[in-house]
Amino acid sequence: MLRRLAPALLTLVVVVLGIAALTARPDREAPERTADFVVLAGVAGLRWEDVDPETTPTLWRMARDGSIGSLSVRSAHRPTCPVDGWLTLGAGSYAAWNGSRQVGGCPPTAVTVEQPDGIGANLPDQESVVLHNQERLPWGAVPGALSESVRCSVAVGPGAAVAAARPFGRVDRYAAALPEDPAELLGSCVLSIVDLGTVAGEDPTARAAAAREADSRLARVLAARPPRSLVIVAGVSDTEVPSRLHVAVADGPGWERGWLTSASTGREGYLQLVDLAPTALTALGRPMPERLFLGRPAESVGGRPADLAAAIAQPADADREAAAQRRVADWFFALLAGVQVLLAVAVLPLLRRARRHAGPYGPEPVSRRVVSVVELLLIGAALAVPAALLADAVPWWRGDHAGVYFAGVTVLLLVAATAVVRLAPGYASTLGPLGAVAGLTTLAVGVDVLTGARLQLNGVVGYSALEGGRYAGLGTVGLGVFLAGALLSAGWLAQRVRRSWRPTVMVLVGGAAVVVVGSPYLGSDPVGAIALTAGLSVAAAISAGGWLTISRLAWATMAGLALTIGFAVLDLRRPAAERGSLGRFLAAVGDGTGGLTVHRSSTANFETLVNSPLTVLALAGALLVWFALLQPWGGLMRLFGIYPAMRAAMAGTAVAAVIGGVLGGDALDVAGAAGALVVPMAALAALRVLDHSTDRTQPDAAGQSDGGPDAAGQSDGGPGGAGDGPDGGGGSDDGGPDGPGAGAGASTADPVAGPDAPAGRPSSEVTAS
């Protein structure tokens, strides 16, 4: 009875651990009103490299006294052109101006501003802009939502008019240019939005002149600011391709000398453009609109260096890294996909000729030296992603040839990691390289997450702050390799203990991984935690034997649903501003706007599917497994029969990767990242298990074969595996009715080496009594 209840009890443990990890959040105090007036001053294209004491002395002093951060200006279009940035600022959500777009740049957009009464203004195009955002774009943004939330707003300049115009096009108070003394204008409404100009191009002289002119206008704003006011200066948009990070400075009561951050980024020193609207309303003590902004109120946190130059150097360096990351990431993943496809093709003839024949007939076996080289290449391919992750510990992006420096650092780390695996104890055993690679990968990603995921932010295999999707925790690639490494490590460890303890080992290792992935303090990925829970449930259920049946897949699905429901119930009880992505989605379903989220997710899945090199990795890996490794000559079926814990780990990885990618809007990216680790290691293990296929194993004195650590009379290999007699008979099928036996190609006269048998040496040398 206890044995039958064990899977249910272990699954319950995983679910409880997952819910505890997902719902444990830091206590946040409700934001309080800090200002009577808010002034949002925007400079399109302004970056931190444009700020210095000589060129922009006013902004420099403001940054010294206030809080600073890097601003991601993501909107509904990429790049975010000035008119899109201003519109997003006023909507508090990803918005974009309608009309034709020039590929690869930001053409001038003429915004018609009418002043029929000399006080306010009117945007005649606003109605079509609102319809465009509501009906054709997936974010459902409402242009002018910020102004609708206050009784009166002021706009200075055409860009500010775009941000301040209400949904029907009216701007309460408008001035085409900033007056010499704007005190009366800025004090006439609680919210003022000021267009300070544009800093564009890459010519340093032209940028410095434009920044100096914007700084002089800012000086007039600060001299005329109303009492008890919050002034925010933001580089509201890009001006050309590629996108960059921009300036964000807040100065006012409660914003002294800190880093800017928000709950939407979860990262000190980072802010989104969509955060500025809720920040203004929170500072004024005004309620949020009924349809919540996508952004969250900004706040100031400590930890900023006392030296302002050193503090500004950090966001400027982050901008350079983010700009270089996009260029390098494209060719890295394309090269990785190409190398892995070539290795998949190269390993096919080796699989065909890996089985050694005892007689005089049969194909000539491949040279040991060639096999050893291919094995090292497979190990290097599997370690490419962790090596690229660790490469970001070196500031490769600061040089003139960033891609070359990154390649050099990555290759050095890759060679070192491959050498560690090659020299590790147990390398000669069938599962030795797999266990070492999985352990190193899990360690590299896990340590990074535990220390704040600093290597993933703006990293080549991490996520970019320019994309605006994630700023902290595990990224898509990190999730894929981490869940694969964790489950493979769990399977490797489970294979080394008695069969009855294997589900427990899987749950202990996998449960810790669920906590790392899902905790808001660590991975901060609830979808990844749910997917990993489902995959872990599958792995635990079949780790002691058997295959992935419909009933076991249904059980894993129920475990994932249980975790989802448990987290959702607790998440919905939080205040609306503190809910996670799942709670916000369920709340949107309740008020009838959940279709936007579903549409966004499906759109993101499709775009990722057709544009990502990781899709090629996922498809190439699936083709290699299905048409080669799982064939009678491919070795993987045999490997699964002999090592059921590894079969469980790989099946669980497949389930978790597919669920995590689809639910997270990443299509096959998670599966591609996981496949970059799993497929080369599966091919290597298959080569070795085929090489052992003609070994002869003698039972020891107790009648126990080396097919695994089980007690006498039990064999992991099933009817055709290494049993407790010379012919493999007499043992029980490890998989029970569902057991696969030794897999295709095995026979009762064909026992194989156990987990610790060296490659290329008969296992009788190790275990014969």
PDB file of N, CA, C and O in Angstrom, residues 430-471:
ATOM      1  N   THR A 430      29.537   4.693 -18.430  1.00  0.00           N
ATOM      2  CA  THR A 430      28.546   5.051 -19.439  1.00  0.00           C
ATOM      3  C   THR A 430      27.886   6.394 -19.143  1.00  0.00           C
ATOM      4  O   THR A 430      27.708   7.225 -20.030  1.00  0.00           O
ATOM      5  N   LEU A 431      27.503   6.615 -17.905  1.00  0.00           N
ATOM      6  CA  LEU A 431      26.782   7.845 -17.539  1.00  0.00           C
ATOM      7  C   LEU A 431      27.686   8.902 -16.930  1.00  0.00           C
ATOM      8  O   LEU A 431      27.197   9.956 -16.502  1.00  0.00           O
ATOM      9  N   GLY A 432      29.002   8.650 -16.894  1.00  0.00           N
ATOM     10  CA  GLY A 432      29.905   9.612 -16.266  1.00  0.00           C
ATOM     11  C   GLY A 432      29.869  10.991 -16.892  1.00  0.00           C
ATOM     12  O   GLY A 432      29.648  11.996 -16.193  1.00  0.00           O
ATOM     13  N   PRO A 433      30.089  11.118 -18.225  1.00  0.00           N
ATOM     14  CA  PRO A 433      30.048  12.459 -18.828  1.00  0.00           C
ATOM     15  C   PRO A 433      28.691  13.139 -18.678  1.00  0.00           C
ATOM     16  O   PRO A 433      28.615  14.344 -18.432  1.00  0.00           O
ATOM     17  N   LEU A 434      27.619  12.365 -18.818  1.00  0.00           N
ATOM     18  CA  LEU A 434      26.278  12.946 -18.693  1.00  0.00           C
ATOM     19  C   LEU A 434      26.078  13.549 -17.307  1.00  0.00           C
ATOM     20  O   LEU A 434      25.595  14.682 -17.164  1.00  0.00           O
ATOM     21  N   GLY A 435      26.460  12.804 -16.269  1.00  0.00           N
ATOM     22  CA  GLY A 435      26.294  13.325 -14.914  1.00  0.00           C
ATOM     23  C   GLY A 435      27.142  14.550 -14.654  1.00  0.00           C
ATOM     24  O   GLY A 435      26.698  15.510 -14.013  1.00  0.00           O
ATOM     25  N   ALA A 436      28.386  14.543 -15.175  1.00  0.00           N
ATOM     26  CA  ALA A 436      29.268  15.688 -14.955  1.00  0.00           C
ATOM     27  C   ALA A 436      28.759  16.930 -15.676  1.00  0.00           C
ATOM     28  O   ALA A 436      28.748  18.034 -15.111  1.00  0.00           O
ATOM     29  N   VAL A 437      28.334  16.785 -16.932  1.00  0.00           N
ATOM     30  CA  VAL A 437      27.827  17.928 -17.691  1.00  0.00           C
ATOM     31  C   VAL A 437      26.557  18.475 -17.059  1.00  0.00           C
ATOM     32  O   VAL A 437      26.389  19.698 -16.904  1.00  0.00           O
ATOM     33  N   ALA A 438      25.640  17.590 -16.669  1.00  0.00           N
ATOM     34  CA  ALA A 438      24.404  18.044 -16.032  1.00  0.00           C
ATOM     35  C   ALA A 438      24.690  18.757 -14.722  1.00  0.00           C
ATOM     36  O   ALA A 438      24.087  19.797 -14.413  1.00  0.00           O
ATOM     37  N   GLY A 439      25.624  18.222 -13.944  1.00  0.00           N
ATOM     38  CA  GLY A 439      25.962  18.865 -12.676  1.00  0.00           C
ATOM     39  C   GLY A 439      26.587  20.228 -12.855  1.00  0.00           C
ATOM     40  O   GLY A 439      26.236  21.187 -12.145  1.00  0.00           O
ATOM     41  N   LEU A 440      27.522  20.353 -13.813  1.00  0.00           N
ATOM     42  CA  LEU A 440      28.156  21.649 -14.060  1.00  0.00           C
ATOM     43  C   LEU A 440      27.140  22.676 -14.546  1.00  0.00           C
ATOM     44  O   LEU A 440      27.174  23.849 -14.137  1.00  0.00           O
ATOM     45  N   THR A 441      26.238  22.259 -15.417  1.00  0.00           N
ATOM     46  CA  THR A 441      25.220  23.182 -15.929  1.00  0.00           C
ATOM     47  C   THR A 441      24.299  23.661 -14.821  1.00  0.00           C
ATOM     48  O   THR A 441      24.021  24.864 -14.690  1.00  0.00           O
ATOM     49  N   THR A 442      23.820  22.719 -14.021  1.00  0.00           N
ATOM     50  CA  THR A 442      22.938  23.088 -12.907  1.00  0.00           C
ATOM     51  C   THR A 442      23.644  24.013 -11.941  1.00  0.00           C
ATOM     52  O   THR A 442      23.070  24.988 -11.453  1.00  0.00           O
ATOM     53  N   LEU A 443      24.910  23.729 -11.666  1.00  0.00           N
ATOM     54  CA  LEU A 443      25.682  24.561 -10.739  1.00  0.00           C
ATOM     55  C   LEU A 443      25.875  25.965 -11.290  1.00  0.00           C
ATOM     56  O   LEU A 443      25.690  26.955 -10.580  1.00  0.00           O
ATOM     57  N   ALA A 444      26.235  26.082 -12.579  1.00  0.00           N
ATOM     58  CA  ALA A 444      26.498  27.399 -13.161  1.00  0.00           C
ATOM     59  C   ALA A 444      25.252  28.271 -13.144  1.00  0.00           C
ATOM     60  O   ALA A 444      25.280  29.431 -12.697  1.00  0.00           O
ATOM     61  N   VAL A 445      24.137  27.726 -13.622  1.00  0.00           N
ATOM     62  CA  VAL A 445      22.905  28.516 -13.667  1.00  0.00           C
ATOM     63  C   VAL A 445      22.370  28.748 -12.269  1.00  0.00           C
ATOM     64  O   VAL A 445      21.910  29.850 -11.930  1.00  0.00           O
ATOM     65  N   GLY A 446      22.419  27.723 -11.413  1.00  0.00           N
ATOM     66  CA  GLY A 446      21.885  27.856 -10.062  1.00  0.00           C
ATOM     67  C   GLY A 446      22.621  28.894  -9.242  1.00  0.00           C
ATOM     68  O   GLY A 446      22.004  29.702  -8.542  1.00  0.00           O
ATOM     69  N   VAL A 447      23.947  28.891  -9.314  1.00  0.00           N
ATOM     70  CA  VAL A 447      24.726  29.886  -8.565  1.00  0.00           C
ATOM     71  C   VAL A 447      24.427  31.289  -9.057  1.00  0.00           C
ATOM     72  O   VAL A 447      24.313  32.248  -8.267  1.00  0.00           O
ATOM     73  N   ASP A 448      24.284  31.451 -10.361  1.00  0.00           N
ATOM     74  CA  ASP A 448      23.949  32.768 -10.895  1.00  0.00           C
ATOM     75  C   ASP A 448      22.602  33.251 -10.366  1.00  0.00           C
ATOM     76  O   ASP A 448      22.459  34.416  -9.966  1.00  0.00           O
ATOM     77  N   VAL A 449      21.607  32.358 -10.345  1.00  0.00           N
ATOM     78  CA  VAL A 449      20.286  32.740  -9.842  1.00  0.00           C
ATOM     79  C   VAL A 449      20.357  33.057  -8.358  1.00  0.00           C
ATOM     80  O   VAL A 449      19.771  34.046  -7.881  1.00  0.00           O
ATOM     81  N   LEU A 450      21.070  32.261  -7.600  1.00  0.00           N
ATOM     82  CA  LEU A 450      21.174  32.480  -6.158  1.00  0.00           C
ATOM     83  C   LEU A 450      21.895  33.775  -5.826  1.00  0.00           C
ATOM     84  O   LEU A 450      21.707  34.332  -4.737  1.00  0.00           O
ATOM     85  N   THR A 451      22.728  34.266  -6.727  1.00  0.00           N
ATOM     86  CA  THR A 451      23.471  35.509  -6.488  1.00  0.00           C
ATOM     87  C   THR A 451      22.870  36.705  -7.218  1.00  0.00           C
ATOM     88  O   THR A 451      23.541  37.719  -7.412  1.00  0.00           O
ATOM     89  N   GLY A 452      21.613  36.583  -7.650  1.00  0.00           N
ATOM     90  CA  GLY A 452      20.932  37.722  -8.240  1.00  0.00           C
ATOM     91  C   GLY A 452      20.807  37.700  -9.746  1.00  0.00           C
ATOM     92  O   GLY A 452      20.387  38.705 -10.333  1.00  0.00           O
ATOM     93  N   ALA A 453      21.165  36.607 -10.381  1.00  0.00           N
ATOM     94  CA  ALA A 453      21.051  36.465 -11.851  1.00  0.00           C
ATOM     95  C   ALA A 453      21.717  37.628 -12.583  1.00  0.00           C
ATOM     96  O   ALA A 453      21.216  38.111 -13.605  1.00  0.00           O
ATOM     97  N   ARG A 454      22.870  38.051 -12.099  1.00  0.00           N
ATOM     98  CA  ARG A 454      23.549  39.185 -12.726  1.00  0.00           C
ATOM     99  C   ARG A 454      24.156  38.817 -14.075  1.00  0.00           C
ATOM    100  O   ARG A 454      24.335  39.682 -14.938  1.00  0.00           O
ATOM    101  N   LEU A 455      24.494  37.542 -14.269  1.00  0.00           N
ATOM    102  CA  LEU A 455      25.076  37.127 -15.538  1.00  0.00           C
ATOM    103  C   LEU A 455      24.020  37.007 -16.628  1.00  0.00           C
ATOM    104  O   LEU A 455      24.357  37.043 -17.818  1.00  0.00           O
ATOM    105  N   GLN A 456      22.768  36.831 -16.254  1.00  0.00           N
ATOM    106  CA  GLN A 456      21.722  36.696 -17.261  1.00  0.00           C
ATOM    107  C   GLN A 456      21.208  38.040 -17.746  1.00  0.00           C
ATOM    108  O   GLN A 456      20.796  38.174 -18.902  1.00  0.00           O
ATOM    109  N   LEU A 457      21.236  39.056 -16.876  1.00  0.00           N
ATOM    110  CA  LEU A 457      20.769  40.373 -17.302  1.00  0.00           C
ATOM    111  C   LEU A 457      21.694  40.925 -18.375  1.00  0.00           C
ATOM    112  O   LEU A 457      22.902  41.081 -18.171  1.00  0.00           O
ATOM    113  N   ASN A 458      21.153  41.191 -19.544  1.00  0.00           N
ATOM    114  CA  ASN A 458      21.896  41.696 -20.700  1.00  0.00           C
ATOM    115  C   ASN A 458      22.973  40.729 -21.168  1.00  0.00           C
ATOM    116  O   ASN A 458      23.885  41.124 -21.894  1.00  0.00           O
ATOM    117  N   GLY A 459      22.873  39.458 -20.757  1.00  0.00           N
ATOM    118  CA  GLY A 459      23.833  38.460 -21.185  1.00  0.00           C
ATOM    119  C   GLY A 459      23.426  37.848 -22.519  1.00  0.00           C
ATOM    120  O   GLY A 459      22.254  37.857 -22.910  1.00  0.00           O
ATOM    121  N   VAL A 460      24.394  37.270 -23.216  1.00  0.00           N
ATOM    122  CA  VAL A 460      24.139  36.697 -24.543  1.00  0.00           C
ATOM    123  C   VAL A 460      23.124  35.568 -24.459  1.00  0.00           C
ATOM    124  O   VAL A 460      22.257  35.432 -25.324  1.00  0.00           O
ATOM    125  N   VAL A 461      23.208  34.725 -23.435  1.00  0.00           N
ATOM    126  CA  VAL A 461      22.244  33.638 -23.274  1.00  0.00           C
ATOM    127  C   VAL A 461      21.238  33.951 -22.174  1.00  0.00           C
ATOM    128  O   VAL A 461      20.551  33.059 -21.681  1.00  0.00           O
ATOM    129  N   GLY A 462      21.151  35.228 -21.824  1.00  0.00           N
ATOM    130  CA  GLY A 462      20.183  35.640 -20.810  1.00  0.00           C
ATOM    131  C   GLY A 462      19.039  36.405 -21.441  1.00  0.00           C
ATOM    132  O   GLY A 462      18.435  35.973 -22.414  1.00  0.00           O
ATOM    133  N   TYR A 463      18.741  37.558 -20.920  1.00  0.00           N
ATOM    134  CA  TYR A 463      17.661  38.386 -21.429  1.00  0.00           C
ATOM    135  C   TYR A 463      18.131  39.827 -21.465  1.00  0.00           C
ATOM    136  O   TYR A 463      19.009  40.238 -20.708  1.00  0.00           O
ATOM    137  N   SER A 464      17.557  40.573 -22.363  1.00  0.00           N
ATOM    138  CA  SER A 464      17.986  41.947 -22.572  1.00  0.00           C
ATOM    139  C   SER A 464      16.989  42.914 -21.957  1.00  0.00           C
ATOM    140  O   SER A 464      15.777  42.780 -22.132  1.00  0.00           O
ATOM    141  N   ALA A 465      17.518  43.910 -21.261  1.00  0.00           N
ATOM    142  CA  ALA A 465      16.656  44.957 -20.715  1.00  0.00           C
ATOM    143  C   ALA A 465      16.015  45.772 -21.829  1.00  0.00           C
ATOM    144  O   ALA A 465      15.001  46.436 -21.604  1.00  0.00           O
ATOM    145  N   LEU A 466      16.570  45.720 -23.025  1.00  0.00           N
ATOM    146  CA  LEU A 466      15.987  46.446 -24.146  1.00  0.00           C
ATOM    147  C   LEU A 466      14.681  45.817 -24.611  1.00  0.00           C
ATOM    148  O   LEU A 466      13.813  46.501 -25.156  1.00  0.00           O
ATOM    149  N   GLU A 467      14.532  44.508 -24.412  1.00  0.00           N
ATOM    150  CA  GLU A 467      13.317  43.834 -24.843  1.00  0.00           C
ATOM    151  C   GLU A 467      12.154  44.132 -23.914  1.00  0.00           C
ATOM    152  O   GLU A 467      10.994  44.062 -24.304  1.00  0.00           O
ATOM    153  N   GLY A 468      12.435  44.405 -22.661  1.00  0.00           N
ATOM    154  CA  GLY A 468      11.377  44.759 -21.719  1.00  0.00           C
ATOM    155  C   GLY A 468      10.556  43.598 -21.218  1.00  0.00           C
ATOM    156  O   GLY A 468       9.529  43.796 -20.582  1.00  0.00           O
ATOM    157  N   GLY A 469      10.991  42.353 -21.493  1.00  0.00           N
ATOM    158  CA  GLY A 469      10.204  41.215 -21.041  1.00  0.00           C
ATOM    159  C   GLY A 469      10.572  40.736 -19.659  1.00  0.00           C
ATOM    160  O   GLY A 469       9.726  40.281 -18.893  1.00  0.00           O
ATOM    161  N   ARG A 470      11.842  40.815 -19.299  1.00  0.00           N
ATOM    162  CA  ARG A 470      12.318  40.303 -18.016  1.00  0.00           C
ATOM    163  C   ARG A 470      13.567  41.065 -17.623  1.00  0.00           C
ATOM    164  O   ARG A 470      14.395  41.402 -18.473  1.00  0.00           O
ATOM    165  N   TYR A 471      13.700  41.303 -16.326  1.00  0.00           N
ATOM    166  CA  TYR A 471      14.856  42.027 -15.812  1.00  0.00           C
ATOM    167  C   TYR A 471      15.534  41.288 -14.666  1.00  0.00           C
ATOM    168  O   TYR A 471      16.617  41.683 -14.231  1.00  0.00           O
TER     169      TYR A 471
END
